[in-house]
CSV table of C-alpha atoms in Angstrom, one decimal:
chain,number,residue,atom,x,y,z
A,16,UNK,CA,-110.7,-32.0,-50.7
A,17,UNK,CA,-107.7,-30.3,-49.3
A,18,UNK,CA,-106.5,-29.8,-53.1
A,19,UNK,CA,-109.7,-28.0,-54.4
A,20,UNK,CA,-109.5,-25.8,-51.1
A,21,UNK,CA,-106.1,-24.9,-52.2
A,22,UNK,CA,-107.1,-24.1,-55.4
A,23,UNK,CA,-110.1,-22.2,-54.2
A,24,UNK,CA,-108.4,-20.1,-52.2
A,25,UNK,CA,-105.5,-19.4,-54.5
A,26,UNK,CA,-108.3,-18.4,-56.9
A,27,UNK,CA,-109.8,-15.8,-54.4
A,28,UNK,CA,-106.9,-14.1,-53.4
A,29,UNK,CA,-106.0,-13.8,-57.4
A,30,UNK,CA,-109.1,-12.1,-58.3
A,31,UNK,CA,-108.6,-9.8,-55.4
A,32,UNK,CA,-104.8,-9.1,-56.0
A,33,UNK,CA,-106.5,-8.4,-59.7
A,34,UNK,CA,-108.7,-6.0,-58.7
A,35,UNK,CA,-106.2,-3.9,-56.5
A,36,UNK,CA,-103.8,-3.3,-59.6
A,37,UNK,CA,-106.1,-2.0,-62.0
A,38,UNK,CA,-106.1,1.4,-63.4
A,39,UNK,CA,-108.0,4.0,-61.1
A,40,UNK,CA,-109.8,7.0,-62.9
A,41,UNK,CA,-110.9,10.1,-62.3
A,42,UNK,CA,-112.5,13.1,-64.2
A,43,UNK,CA,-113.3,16.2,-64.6
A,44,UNK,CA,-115.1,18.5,-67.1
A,45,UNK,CA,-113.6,21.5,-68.8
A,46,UNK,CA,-116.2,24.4,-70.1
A,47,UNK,CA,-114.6,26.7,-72.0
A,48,UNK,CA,-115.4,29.0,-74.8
A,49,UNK,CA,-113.7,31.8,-77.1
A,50,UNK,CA,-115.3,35.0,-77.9
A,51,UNK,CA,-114.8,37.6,-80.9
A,52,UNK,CA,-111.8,39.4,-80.1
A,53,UNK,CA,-111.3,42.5,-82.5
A,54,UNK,CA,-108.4,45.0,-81.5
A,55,UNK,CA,-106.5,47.6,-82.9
A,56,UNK,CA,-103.5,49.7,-81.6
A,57,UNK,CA,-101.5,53.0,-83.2
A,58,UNK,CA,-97.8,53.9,-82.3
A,59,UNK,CA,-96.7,57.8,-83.4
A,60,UNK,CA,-98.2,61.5,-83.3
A,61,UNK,CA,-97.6,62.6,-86.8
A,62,UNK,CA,-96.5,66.4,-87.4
A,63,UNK,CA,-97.2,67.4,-90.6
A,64,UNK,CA,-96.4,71.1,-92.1
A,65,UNK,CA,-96.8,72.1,-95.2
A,66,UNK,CA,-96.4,75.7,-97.0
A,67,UNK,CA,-99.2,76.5,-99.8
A,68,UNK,CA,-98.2,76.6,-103.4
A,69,UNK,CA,-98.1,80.2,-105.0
A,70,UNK,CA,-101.4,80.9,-107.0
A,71,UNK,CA,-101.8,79.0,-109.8
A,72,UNK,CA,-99.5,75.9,-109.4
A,73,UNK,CA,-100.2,72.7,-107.8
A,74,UNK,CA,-102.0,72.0,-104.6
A,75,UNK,CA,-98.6,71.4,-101.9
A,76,UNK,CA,-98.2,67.9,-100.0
A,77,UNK,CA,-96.8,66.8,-97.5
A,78,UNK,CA,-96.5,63.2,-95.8
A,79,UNK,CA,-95.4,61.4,-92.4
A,80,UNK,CA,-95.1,57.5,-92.9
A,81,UNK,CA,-93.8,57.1,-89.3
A,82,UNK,CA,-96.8,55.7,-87.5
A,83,UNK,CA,-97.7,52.3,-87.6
A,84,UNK,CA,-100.9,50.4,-85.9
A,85,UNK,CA,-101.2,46.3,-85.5
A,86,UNK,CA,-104.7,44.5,-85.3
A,87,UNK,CA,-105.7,41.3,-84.1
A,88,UNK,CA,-109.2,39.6,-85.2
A,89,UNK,CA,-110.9,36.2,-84.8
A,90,UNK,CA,-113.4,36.5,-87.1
A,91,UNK,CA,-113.7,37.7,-90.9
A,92,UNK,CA,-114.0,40.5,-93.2
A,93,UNK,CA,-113.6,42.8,-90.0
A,94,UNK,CA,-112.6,46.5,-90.8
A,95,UNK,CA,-111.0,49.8,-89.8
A,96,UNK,CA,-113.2,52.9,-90.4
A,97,UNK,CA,-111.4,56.5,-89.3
A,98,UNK,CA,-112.8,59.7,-88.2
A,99,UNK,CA,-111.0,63.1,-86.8
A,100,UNK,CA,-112.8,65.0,-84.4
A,101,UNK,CA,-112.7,68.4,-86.1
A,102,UNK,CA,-113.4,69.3,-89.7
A,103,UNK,CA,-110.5,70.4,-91.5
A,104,UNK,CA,-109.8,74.3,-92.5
A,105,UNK,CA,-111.0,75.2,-95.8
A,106,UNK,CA,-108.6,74.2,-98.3
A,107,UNK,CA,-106.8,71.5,-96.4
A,108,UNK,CA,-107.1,67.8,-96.3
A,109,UNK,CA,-106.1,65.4,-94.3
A,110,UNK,CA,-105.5,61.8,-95.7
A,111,UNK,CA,-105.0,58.7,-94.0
A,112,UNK,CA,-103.5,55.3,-95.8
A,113,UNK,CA,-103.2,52.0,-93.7
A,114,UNK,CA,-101.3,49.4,-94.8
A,115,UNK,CA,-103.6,46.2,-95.2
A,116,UNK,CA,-102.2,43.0,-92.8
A,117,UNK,CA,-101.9,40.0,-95.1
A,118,UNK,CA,-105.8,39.0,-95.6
A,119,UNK,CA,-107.1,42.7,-96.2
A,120,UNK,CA,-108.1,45.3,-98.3
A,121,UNK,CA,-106.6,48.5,-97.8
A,122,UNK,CA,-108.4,51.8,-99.5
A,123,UNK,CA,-105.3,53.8,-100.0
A,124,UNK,CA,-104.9,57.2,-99.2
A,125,UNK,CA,-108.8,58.6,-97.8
A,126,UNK,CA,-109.9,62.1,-97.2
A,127,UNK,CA,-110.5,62.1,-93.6
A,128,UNK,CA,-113.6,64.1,-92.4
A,129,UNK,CA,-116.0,64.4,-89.1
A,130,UNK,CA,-117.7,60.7,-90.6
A,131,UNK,CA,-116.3,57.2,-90.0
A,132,UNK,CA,-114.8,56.3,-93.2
A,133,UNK,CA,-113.4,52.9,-94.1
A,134,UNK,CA,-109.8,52.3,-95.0
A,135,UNK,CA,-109.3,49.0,-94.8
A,136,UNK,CA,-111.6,46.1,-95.4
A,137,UNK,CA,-111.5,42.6,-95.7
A,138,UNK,CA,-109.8,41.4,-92.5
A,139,UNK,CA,-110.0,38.0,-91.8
A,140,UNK,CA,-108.6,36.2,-88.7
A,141,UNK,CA,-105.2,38.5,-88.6
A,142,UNK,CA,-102.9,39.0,-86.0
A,143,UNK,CA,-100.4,41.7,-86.9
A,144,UNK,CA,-98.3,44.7,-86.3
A,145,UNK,CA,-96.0,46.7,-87.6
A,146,UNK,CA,-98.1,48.1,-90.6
A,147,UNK,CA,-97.7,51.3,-91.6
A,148,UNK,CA,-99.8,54.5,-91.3
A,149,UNK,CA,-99.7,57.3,-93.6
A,150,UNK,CA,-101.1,60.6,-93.1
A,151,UNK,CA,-100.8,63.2,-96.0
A,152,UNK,CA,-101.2,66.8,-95.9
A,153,UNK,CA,-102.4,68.8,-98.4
A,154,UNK,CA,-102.8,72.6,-98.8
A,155,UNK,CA,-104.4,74.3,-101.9
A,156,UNK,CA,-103.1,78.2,-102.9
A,157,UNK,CA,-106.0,79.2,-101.4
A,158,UNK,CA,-105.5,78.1,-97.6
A,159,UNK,CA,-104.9,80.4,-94.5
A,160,UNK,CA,-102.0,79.6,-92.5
A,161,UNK,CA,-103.3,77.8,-90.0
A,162,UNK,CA,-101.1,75.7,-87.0
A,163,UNK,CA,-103.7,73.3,-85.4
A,164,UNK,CA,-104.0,69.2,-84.4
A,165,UNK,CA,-106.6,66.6,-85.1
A,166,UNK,CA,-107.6,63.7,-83.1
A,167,UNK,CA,-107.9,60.6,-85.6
A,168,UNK,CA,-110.2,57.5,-84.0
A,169,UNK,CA,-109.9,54.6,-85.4
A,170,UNK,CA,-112.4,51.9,-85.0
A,171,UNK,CA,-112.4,48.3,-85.9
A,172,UNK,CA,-115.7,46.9,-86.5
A,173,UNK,CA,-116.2,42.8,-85.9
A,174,UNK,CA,-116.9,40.6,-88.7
A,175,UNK,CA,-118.9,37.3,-88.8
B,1,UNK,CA,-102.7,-26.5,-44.8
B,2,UNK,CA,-98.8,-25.4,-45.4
B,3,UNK,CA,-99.3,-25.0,-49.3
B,4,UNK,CA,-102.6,-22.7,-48.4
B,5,UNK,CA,-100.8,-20.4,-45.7
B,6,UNK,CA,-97.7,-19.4,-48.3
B,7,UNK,CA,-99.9,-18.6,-51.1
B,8,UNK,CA,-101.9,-16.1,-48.5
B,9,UNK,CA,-98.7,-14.5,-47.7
B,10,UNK,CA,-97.2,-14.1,-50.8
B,11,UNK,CA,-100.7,-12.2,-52.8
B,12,UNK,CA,-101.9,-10.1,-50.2
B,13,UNK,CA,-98.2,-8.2,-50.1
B,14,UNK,CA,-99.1,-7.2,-53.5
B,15,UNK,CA,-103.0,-6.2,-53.5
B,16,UNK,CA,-102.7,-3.3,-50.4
B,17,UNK,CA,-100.3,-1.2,-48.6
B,18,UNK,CA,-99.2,-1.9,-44.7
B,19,UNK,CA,-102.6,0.4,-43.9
B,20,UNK,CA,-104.7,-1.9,-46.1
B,21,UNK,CA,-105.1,1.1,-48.7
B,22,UNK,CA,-105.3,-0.1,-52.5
B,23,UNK,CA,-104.0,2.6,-55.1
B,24,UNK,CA,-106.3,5.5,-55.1
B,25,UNK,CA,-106.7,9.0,-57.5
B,26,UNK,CA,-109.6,11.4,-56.8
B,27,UNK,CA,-110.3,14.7,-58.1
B,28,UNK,CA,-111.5,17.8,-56.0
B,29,UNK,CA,-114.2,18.8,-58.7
B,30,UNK,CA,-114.2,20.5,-62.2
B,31,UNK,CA,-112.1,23.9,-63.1
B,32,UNK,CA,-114.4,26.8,-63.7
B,33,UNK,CA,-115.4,27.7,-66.9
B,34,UNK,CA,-112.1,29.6,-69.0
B,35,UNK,CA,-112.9,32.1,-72.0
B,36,UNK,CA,-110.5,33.7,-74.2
B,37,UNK,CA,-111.8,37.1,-74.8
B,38,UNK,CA,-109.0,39.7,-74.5
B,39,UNK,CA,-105.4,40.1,-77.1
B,40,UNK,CA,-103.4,42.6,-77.6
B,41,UNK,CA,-103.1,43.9,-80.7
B,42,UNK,CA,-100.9,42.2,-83.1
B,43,UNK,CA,-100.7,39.3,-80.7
B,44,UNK,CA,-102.5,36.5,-80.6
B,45,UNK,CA,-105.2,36.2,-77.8
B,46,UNK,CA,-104.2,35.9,-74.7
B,47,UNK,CA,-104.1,32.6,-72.5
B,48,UNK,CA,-106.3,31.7,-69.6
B,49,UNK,CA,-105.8,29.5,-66.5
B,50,UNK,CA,-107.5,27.7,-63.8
B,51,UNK,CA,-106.2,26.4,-60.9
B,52,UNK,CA,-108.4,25.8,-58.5
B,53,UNK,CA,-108.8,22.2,-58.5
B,54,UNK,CA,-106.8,19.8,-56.8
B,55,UNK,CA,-106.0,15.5,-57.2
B,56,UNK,CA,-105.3,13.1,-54.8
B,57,UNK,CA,-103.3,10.1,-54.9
B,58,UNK,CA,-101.4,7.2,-53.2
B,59,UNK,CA,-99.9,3.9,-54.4
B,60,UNK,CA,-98.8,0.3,-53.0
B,61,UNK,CA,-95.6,-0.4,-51.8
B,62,UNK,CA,-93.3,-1.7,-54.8
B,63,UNK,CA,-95.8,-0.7,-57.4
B,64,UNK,CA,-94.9,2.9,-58.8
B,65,UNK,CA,-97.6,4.4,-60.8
B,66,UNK,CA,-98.2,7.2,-63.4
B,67,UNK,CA,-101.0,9.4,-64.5
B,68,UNK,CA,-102.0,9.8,-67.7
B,69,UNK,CA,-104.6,11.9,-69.0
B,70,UNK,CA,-106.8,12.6,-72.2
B,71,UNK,CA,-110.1,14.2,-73.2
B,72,UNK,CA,-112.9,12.3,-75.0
B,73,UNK,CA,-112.7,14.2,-78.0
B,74,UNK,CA,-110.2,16.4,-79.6
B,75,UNK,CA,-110.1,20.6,-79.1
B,76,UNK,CA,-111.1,22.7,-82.0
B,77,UNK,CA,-108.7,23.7,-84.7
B,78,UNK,CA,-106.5,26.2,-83.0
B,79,UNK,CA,-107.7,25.7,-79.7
B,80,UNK,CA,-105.6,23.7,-76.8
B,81,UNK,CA,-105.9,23.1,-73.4
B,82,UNK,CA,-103.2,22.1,-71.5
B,83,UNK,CA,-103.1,20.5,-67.9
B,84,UNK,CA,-100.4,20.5,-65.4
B,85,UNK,CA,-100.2,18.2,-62.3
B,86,UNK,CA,-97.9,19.0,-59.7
B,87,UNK,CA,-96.3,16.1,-58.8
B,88,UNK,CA,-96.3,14.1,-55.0
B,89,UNK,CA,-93.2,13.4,-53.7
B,90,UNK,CA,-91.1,11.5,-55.6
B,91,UNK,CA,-93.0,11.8,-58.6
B,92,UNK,CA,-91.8,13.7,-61.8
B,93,UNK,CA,-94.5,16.0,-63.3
B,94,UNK,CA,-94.1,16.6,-67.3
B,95,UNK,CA,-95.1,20.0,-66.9
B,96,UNK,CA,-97.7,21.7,-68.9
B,97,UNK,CA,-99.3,18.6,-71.7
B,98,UNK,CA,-101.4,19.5,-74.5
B,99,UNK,CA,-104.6,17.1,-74.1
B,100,UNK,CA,-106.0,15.6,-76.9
B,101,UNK,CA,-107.8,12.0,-77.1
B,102,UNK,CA,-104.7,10.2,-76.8
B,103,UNK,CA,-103.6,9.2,-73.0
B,104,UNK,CA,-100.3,11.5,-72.6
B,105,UNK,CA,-98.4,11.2,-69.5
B,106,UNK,CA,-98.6,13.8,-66.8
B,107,UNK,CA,-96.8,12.5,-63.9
B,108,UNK,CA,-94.4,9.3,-63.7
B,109,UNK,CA,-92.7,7.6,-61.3
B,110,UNK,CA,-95.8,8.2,-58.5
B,111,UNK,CA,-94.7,5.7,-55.3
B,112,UNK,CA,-95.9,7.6,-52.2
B,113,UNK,CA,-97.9,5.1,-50.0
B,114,UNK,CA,-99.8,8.1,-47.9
B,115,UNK,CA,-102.0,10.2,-49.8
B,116,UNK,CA,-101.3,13.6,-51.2
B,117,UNK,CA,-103.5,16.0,-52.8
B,118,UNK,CA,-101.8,18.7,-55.2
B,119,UNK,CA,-102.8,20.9,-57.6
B,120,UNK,CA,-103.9,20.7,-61.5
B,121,UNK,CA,-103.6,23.9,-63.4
B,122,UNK,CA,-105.5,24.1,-66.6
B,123,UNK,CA,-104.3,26.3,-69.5
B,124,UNK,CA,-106.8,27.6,-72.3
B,125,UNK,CA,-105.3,29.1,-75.4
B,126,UNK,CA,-106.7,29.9,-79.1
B,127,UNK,CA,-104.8,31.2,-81.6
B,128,UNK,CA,-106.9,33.9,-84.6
B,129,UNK,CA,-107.4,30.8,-86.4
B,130,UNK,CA,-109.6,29.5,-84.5
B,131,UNK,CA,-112.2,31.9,-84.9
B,132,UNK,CA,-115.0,32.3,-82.6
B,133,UNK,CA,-115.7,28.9,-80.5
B,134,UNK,CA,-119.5,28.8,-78.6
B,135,UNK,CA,-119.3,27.5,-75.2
B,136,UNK,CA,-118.0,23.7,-75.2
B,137,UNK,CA,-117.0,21.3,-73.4
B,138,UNK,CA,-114.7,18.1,-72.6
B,139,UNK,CA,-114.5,15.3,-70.3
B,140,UNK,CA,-110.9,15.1,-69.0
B,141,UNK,CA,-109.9,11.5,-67.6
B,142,UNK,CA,-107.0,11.3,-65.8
B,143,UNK,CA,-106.0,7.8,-64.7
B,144,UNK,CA,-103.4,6.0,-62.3
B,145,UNK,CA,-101.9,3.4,-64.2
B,146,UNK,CA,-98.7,1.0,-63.4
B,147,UNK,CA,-95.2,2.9,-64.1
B,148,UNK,CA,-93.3,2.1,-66.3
């Protein structure tokens, strides 16, 4: 009898000594989420000049290449549409030529007007900067000097 | 009797502290709800945190513990979360771990007897990659295991 209580009670305080080392747990719940995130930034005021031809020879041009813009996206096939604020004087035209980022599709060199125009498409999950903005001014023999500015908006419109 | 009164002695050292206390780990609640909704352009989205939420623990004398933690399912491609546990006394925190479904250690060498509550910061990032994530979520176990 005294044996078996022995054992008993090493048996008791085993399964207690047991229970007090085991791993304790606790938990919580994270809720999170990430939203479309489309964002564009432009460094540089351009000044452009240019002097018309004389009558009868080529249209005069002019370019600045010292702006450049970054964009960041989540989604794809976002874009970059542009607009100035003003029409241009008759007989000059403004052009604006993004560089694309790595997964896009840049138009080239666009006529910029009072309506949103698209100059690069295609942008798909990019994070980027450093590309380079072109603007190029052109004068036929037929513009009046003129000194003036534009505002250029840029917009970048969300994909899917 | 003799036999019976060592064998009393020698196990209940082990099962509780000198204030009868057994190792313990609690958890204050569950961090608020993090988005990712801003970058800056050219960068990668910007991080969030939480750190309102707080754990608790204690261990037995002469059995140092660790914490270890994990989430029931892996994060979205391009998407981690990281935790941080400030450590109690004594302890060593490993600083900011990336959670996945694999128990990573977030503190070691945990041996205070009296309880201490600190705080857990939670760090959501997503990189473009990931795209656009709907609201989600995960179950975050953290659990006080023997060190080492």
């Amino acid at each position: 009898m005294k044996a078996s209580r022995f054992a008993l009670t090493v048996i008791l305080m085993l399964a207690v000594g047991t229970t007090a080392a085991s791993a304790q747990t606790a938990t919580q719940t994270v809720t999170f989420a990430v939203t479309a995130v489309n964002t564009i930034s432009f460094t540089g005021a351009p000044s452009l000049s240019v002097t018309p031809a004389a009558v009868g020879s080529s249209d005069a041009s002019v370019s600045d290449a010292t702006s450049t813009w970054a964009v960041t996206t989540n989604q794809s096939l976002a874009k970059v549409s542009a607009q100035i604020n003003l029409a241009m004087p008759a007989n000059v035209t403004l052009k604006a030529n993004l560089q694309a980022p790595t997964v896009g599709l840049s138009n080239g060199a666009v006529t910029l007007g009072i309506t949103s125009v698209d100059l690069v498409t295609g942008i798909t999950k990019q994070a980027q900067s450093g590309l380079t903005a072109t603007y190029v001014l052109t004068a036929t023999a037929a513009a009046d000097p003129v000194s003036s500015n534009r505002v250029v908006t840029y917009t970048i419109s969300g994909g899917s | 009797m003799r036999p019976l009164l060592v064998v009393v002695m020698l196990l209940s050292t082990g099962a509780s502290n000198a204030h009868g206390q057994i190792p313990l780990l609690t958890v204050s609640g569950s961090p608020s709800a993090m988005t990712v909704s801003v970058a800056t352009a050219g960068s990668q989205p910007n991080a969030v945190s939480d750190n309102s939420t707080t754990y608790s623990a204690l261990t037995v004398l002469l059995a140092p513990k660790k914490i270890t933690a994990q989430v029931n399912s892996n994060m979205p491609t391009g998407v981690t979360l990281t935790i941080t546990l400030a450590a109690t006394t004594g302890a060593i925190s490993a600083g900011a771990v990336a959670l996945d479904a694999v128990a990573r250690d977030v503190v070691t060498n945990l041996t205070n007897t009296l309880l201490e509550t600190k705080g857990i910061t939670y760090r959501l990032s997503a990189t473009v990659a990931a795209g656009v994530v709907l609201i989600a979520s995960r179950t975050v176990t953290l659990t006080l295991t023997a060190y080492p």
